[in-house]
Amino acid sequence: MLTSMKRIGLLIGLVLTFVIAVSAQDVTQLDKIGSITSFEKSDNALTLHCSDNSTVRVSVLAADLIRVRTVFAKPLPDRDHSWAIAKTDWTTPRWNLKEANDAITVTTDEIEVVIHRNPLLIDFRDARSHALINEDEQPMSYDSKGSLSAMMFDPSAGMFIASSKKLGFDEHFYGLGEKAARLDKRRSSFVNWNSDTPGYTEGKDPIYQTIPFYLGLQRGVAYGIFFDNSYRSYFDFGHSSQRRAWFGAEGGELNYYFFYGPSIKKILGRYADLTGHMQLPPLWALGNQQSRWSYYPDTMIEDVVREYRTRDLPLDVVHLDIDYMNGYRVFTFNKQRFSDPKAFTDRLASQGVKVITIVDPGVKYQPQPNPERYSVFEQGIEQNFFQHRRNGNLFVPRVWPGESVFVDFTLPEARRWWGDLHRAYTDNGVSGIWNDMNEPSDFVDQTGKNQLDVISNDEGEKTSHAKNRNVFALLMARATYEGLERLKPNSRPYVITRAAYAGIQRYSTMWTGDTNSTWDSLALNIPMFASLGLSGEPFVGSDVGGFIGRANGELLVRSYQVSFLAPFCRNHKTNDGYDQEPWRFGSYYEDIIRKYLKLRYTLLPYLYTTLEEARSTGVPLFRPLVLNYPDDANTYNLDDEFMVGDDLLIAPILKPDLTRRLVYLPKGTWYDYWTNKKLTGGTMVNIDAPLETVPMFVRSGAVIPTGPSLNYVGEKKMDPMTFNIYPDEKGSANGTLYEDDGLTPAYKNGALRRTKFAVVRQAQGFSVSIAAAEGSYDPGARTFKFLIRSQDGPTREASVAGDGRAKSVEIK
Ligand code: MIG
């Protein structure tokens, strides 16, 4: 029995916890940075000294990129390092400084940064129009007295810091990486702390990844903010107060990069310059993939592949989940289940199928004496590559192998060692690596509390879990990618990851973890893929059909109708879930799935061209409409349709029993992909969508390259290449085809071919001019076939040799 005193105490405690929890969101309680007392100017920066001894450095990296780096109540430390950043050698653009009594102004050709002296408030303005883009709502702030530390996840992490910006009346927010949330993040708040969250639903936060980058868009004008801080971080876009959008973290520096567009595409290009451009995976990574937890023994996988081939379903990749290993020991095979892994991958290779193996970070803790030796554990111990607690004890989490250890991936020698261990796979014909559990997940405690006293070397600084958790997966993926590059220098590495930090695109593709086989989970695919694309991660996908629970034929078909145009298209299922390979619900559903998989393969030239665009420009393949139409407010919160590149618009069905839906088409003329019927955009259109038909539209003015039907990438020569022309109102169309060998890194040295097409209407018919091909890659002789898509009459066509020479073709 509780005494009444105790009850009151409990009540007060509860109320206090609530008040504190609320004030954690209240950045107005924090100490504000002091006013500017002096400053110095260098070639590319201003360093401001403040009345409270805080230091702010405002650096000009490019005309559209400014960095603000603040440390509170002390000078800037010498070390300036981030695992996310790929480029530090910026060529300083022309800029100037203007001093006035109340403010210091830094101006580039594009941005004007007005730094008010007292209080210290920063405005970002358009350099030409002086129009405000973004402004501080209060001075940058910090918790000098530690009053918030009681509610911090890890009070020992550091000091809570925050930046607060005025919330625009009509400001929309995008990006922030992988969130189980809608496209427009306005009026929501989020936490970043990489977490293993199986079966997550909309609103679950945080989940697996941390990408502290967002875009603000107001009246068609976009800016970006990358808050490069790996501590547990917070983003609030007008959730706790309609006055402000703020971001903060439980430690580290208030270090952010400000990008100015005004277009989103331009910002994504700069963000890719700063944090790294995705490199191309092998072309077959765009092929269809099949997985489950777990296919074994080897003969079961061969059965799966046989089904695919006899049923005429295309397939490029199968995945081996954790049961291929000997007792979950990474870098081993279970010899009962896979007696000869090399012979197995060879047999699949002869059918055009590649094998990916899962590799988790947990290394089985297997000290001597033990009758079995496990060299990975032994080598790691010998070289002191595993993580330790602050007291010097080895950190021993529990994951699939039972007691385990994790590598300190901040150590370059440990990354090299881990990368080289992948020889165990590459020597056995494994073609790619799937990193799971890398939040890192620990069965002892999924929140990370059990890891708080784990120390990482961190370039000799010996820093805490609070700083290193969110970059663990980035560094593991880096070790993997660089290992694969060394082991197979002539093959492009292919890595898939669950957790991540900004910059992950340099090393890995991703998938969205443990979804549910539900309609709600399916509907989340679109805003999640789109937001990841707006956060620098172009190569995304989700378990087709959903991971947990039981799908059915209708859900599986509708799921393929979303993912058949996502970069990563892989059907995957949990261990105790009902099987969901494409044929499991009968031929009615299987036939529809076949139609979409085959369509994906014929569209590969378009997908690959668009993927290469993502590599070179940072603009993703899978796009929300707002990316292509930032001036059209109808696109600002569209969650149920998407575009692939500039030209294809897909509006899937995301609910059961529905065979018709409203689709928003932006202004202009669109072609219904299935009928070639022309539709006028700028409005919603009501479209039939029986199960066999996903509403799909082509932008007028597009040229969509397609190839032959394939069972797998490389099965046949890409001959003929067919160019589907969708003339606009004036009868014109334009397009590009990107090609390379699809396998090696030679494209980085110019072994590629880019061909541009321009179509114009003639008095009779059309004329296509093919520009001389760029690049040194030679795909060999083939035919280019041009088709004018039109609803009425037979499609007009013409063919010509696609030999790289400039020429023009008349289509009568
Ligand atoms: O605790 O390896 O997200 O795709 O099948 C579950 C088994 C561990 C989680 C991954 C899932 C994978 C599963 N893994």
Short mmCIF file of N, CA, C and O and ligand atoms in Angstrom, two decimals, residues 196 198 208 291-294 321-323 358 360 400 434 436-437 441 443 446 498 511-515 543 547 570 572-575, ligand 1:
data_model
loop_
_atom_site.label_atom_id
_atom_site.label_comp_id
_atom_site.label_asym_id
_atom_site.label_seq_id
_atom_site.Cartn_x
_atom_site.Cartn_y
_atom_site.Cartn_z
N ASP A 196 16.82 0.36 -33.96
CA ASP A 196 16.24 -0.85 -34.57
C ASP A 196 14.77 -0.88 -34.17
O ASP A 196 14.45 -1.10 -33.00
N PRO A 198 11.64 -2.69 -35.46
CA PRO A 198 10.85 -3.59 -36.30
C PRO A 198 9.35 -3.27 -36.22
O PRO A 198 8.84 -2.94 -35.16
N TYR A 208 15.72 3.97 -38.15
CA TYR A 208 17.10 3.48 -38.33
C TYR A 208 18.16 4.54 -38.62
O TYR A 208 19.31 4.37 -38.25
N SER A 291 14.44 -12.21 -51.65
CA SER A 291 15.07 -12.53 -50.39
C SER A 291 14.03 -13.15 -49.46
O SER A 291 12.83 -13.07 -49.72
N ARG A 292 14.50 -13.80 -48.40
CA ARG A 292 13.68 -14.01 -47.22
C ARG A 292 14.59 -14.45 -46.10
O ARG A 292 15.73 -14.86 -46.31
N TRP A 293 14.12 -14.30 -44.92
CA TRP A 293 14.82 -14.72 -43.71
C TRP A 293 14.33 -16.11 -43.38
O TRP A 293 13.23 -16.24 -42.87
N SER A 294 15.08 -17.14 -43.62
CA SER A 294 16.19 -17.19 -44.54
C SER A 294 15.98 -18.37 -45.48
O SER A 294 15.51 -19.41 -45.06
N ASP A 321 20.18 -14.46 -45.99
CA ASP A 321 19.99 -13.83 -44.68
C ASP A 321 20.79 -14.64 -43.65
O ASP A 321 21.45 -15.64 -43.98
N ILE A 322 20.70 -14.26 -42.38
CA ILE A 322 21.65 -14.71 -41.35
C ILE A 322 21.88 -16.22 -41.20
O ILE A 322 22.90 -16.61 -40.65
N ASP A 323 20.96 -17.05 -41.69
CA ASP A 323 21.13 -18.49 -41.46
C ASP A 323 22.13 -19.17 -42.39
O ASP A 323 22.34 -20.38 -42.28
N ILE A 358 24.20 -11.22 -46.13
CA ILE A 358 24.02 -10.26 -45.03
C ILE A 358 25.28 -10.31 -44.16
O ILE A 358 25.88 -11.39 -43.97
N ASP A 360 26.30 -8.66 -40.43
CA ASP A 360 25.94 -7.87 -39.26
C ASP A 360 27.21 -7.41 -38.55
O ASP A 360 28.26 -8.05 -38.67
N TRP A 400 22.65 -11.67 -32.69
CA TRP A 400 22.32 -13.02 -33.18
C TRP A 400 23.29 -14.10 -32.71
O TRP A 400 22.84 -15.19 -32.34
N TRP A 434 25.10 -6.89 -47.64
CA TRP A 434 23.91 -6.31 -47.02
C TRP A 434 24.21 -6.11 -45.53
O TRP A 434 24.38 -7.08 -44.81
N ASP A 436 23.12 -5.13 -41.92
CA ASP A 436 21.91 -5.04 -41.10
C ASP A 436 22.34 -4.80 -39.65
O ASP A 436 23.53 -4.91 -39.31
N MET A 437 21.40 -4.47 -38.76
CA MET A 437 21.65 -4.41 -37.31
C MET A 437 22.71 -3.37 -36.94
O MET A 437 23.28 -3.41 -35.85
N SER A 441 22.24 -2.33 -33.22
CA SER A 441 21.20 -2.95 -32.42
C SER A 441 21.84 -3.86 -31.37
O SER A 441 22.84 -4.52 -31.65
N PHE A 443 20.44 -6.56 -28.30
CA PHE A 443 19.24 -7.15 -27.69
C PHE A 443 19.14 -6.84 -26.20
O PHE A 443 18.07 -6.92 -25.61
N GLN A 446 17.50 -2.00 -26.64
CA GLN A 446 17.41 -1.43 -27.99
C GLN A 446 17.55 0.09 -28.01
O GLN A 446 17.71 0.67 -29.07
N ARG A 498 21.00 -0.66 -43.51
CA ARG A 498 19.77 -0.28 -42.81
C ARG A 498 19.96 1.06 -42.09
O ARG A 498 19.18 1.97 -42.25
N TRP A 511 17.74 0.25 -47.65
CA TRP A 511 16.32 -0.12 -47.67
C TRP A 511 15.70 0.25 -46.33
O TRP A 511 16.43 0.54 -45.38
N THR A 512 14.40 0.29 -46.28
CA THR A 512 13.72 0.91 -45.14
C THR A 512 13.39 -0.04 -43.99
O THR A 512 12.47 0.24 -43.20
N GLY A 513 14.11 -1.16 -43.89
CA GLY A 513 14.01 -1.99 -42.69
C GLY A 513 12.70 -2.76 -42.57
O GLY A 513 12.05 -3.09 -43.56
N ASP A 514 12.33 -3.02 -41.31
CA ASP A 514 11.26 -3.99 -41.03
C ASP A 514 9.88 -3.37 -41.06
O ASP A 514 9.27 -3.05 -40.04
N THR A 515 9.36 -3.28 -42.28
CA THR A 515 8.01 -2.75 -42.51
C THR A 515 6.98 -3.84 -42.20
O THR A 515 7.34 -4.99 -41.92
N ASP A 543 11.06 -3.53 -48.51
CA ASP A 543 10.68 -4.91 -48.75
C ASP A 543 9.35 -4.97 -49.51
O ASP A 543 8.32 -4.56 -48.99
N PHE A 547 7.48 -6.72 -44.72
CA PHE A 547 8.35 -7.70 -44.06
C PHE A 547 7.60 -8.54 -43.02
O PHE A 547 7.65 -9.76 -43.02
N ARG A 570 13.17 -5.30 -54.14
CA ARG A 570 13.44 -6.61 -53.54
C ARG A 570 12.26 -7.05 -52.68
O ARG A 570 11.88 -6.40 -51.73
N HIS A 572 11.04 -9.28 -49.79
CA HIS A 572 11.72 -9.87 -48.63
C HIS A 572 10.68 -10.14 -47.55
O HIS A 572 9.69 -9.43 -47.46
N LYS A 573 10.93 -11.17 -46.75
CA LYS A 573 9.94 -11.59 -45.74
C LYS A 573 10.64 -12.05 -44.48
O LYS A 573 11.71 -12.64 -44.54
N THR A 574 9.98 -11.83 -43.35
CA THR A 574 10.54 -12.28 -42.08
C THR A 574 10.47 -13.81 -41.96
O THR A 574 9.82 -14.47 -42.76
N ASN A 575 11.13 -14.34 -40.93
CA ASN A 575 11.25 -15.81 -40.81
C ASN A 575 9.91 -16.50 -40.59
O ASN A 575 9.67 -17.57 -41.11
O1 MIG B 1 16.46 -8.97 -35.86
O2 MIG B 1 18.54 -10.93 -40.38
O3 MIG B 1 15.76 -5.74 -41.11
O4 MIG B 1 15.61 -7.65 -43.14
O5 MIG B 1 15.65 -10.34 -42.38
C1 MIG B 1 16.12 -9.12 -37.20
C2 MIG B 1 17.21 -11.08 -40.04
C3 MIG B 1 17.35 -9.04 -38.04
C4 MIG B 1 16.39 -7.43 -39.57
C5 MIG B 1 16.37 -7.00 -40.99
C6 MIG B 1 15.65 -8.04 -41.79
C7 MIG B 1 16.36 -9.36 -41.67
C8 MIG B 1 16.45 -9.76 -40.20
N1 MIG B 1 17.09 -8.71 -39.43
#
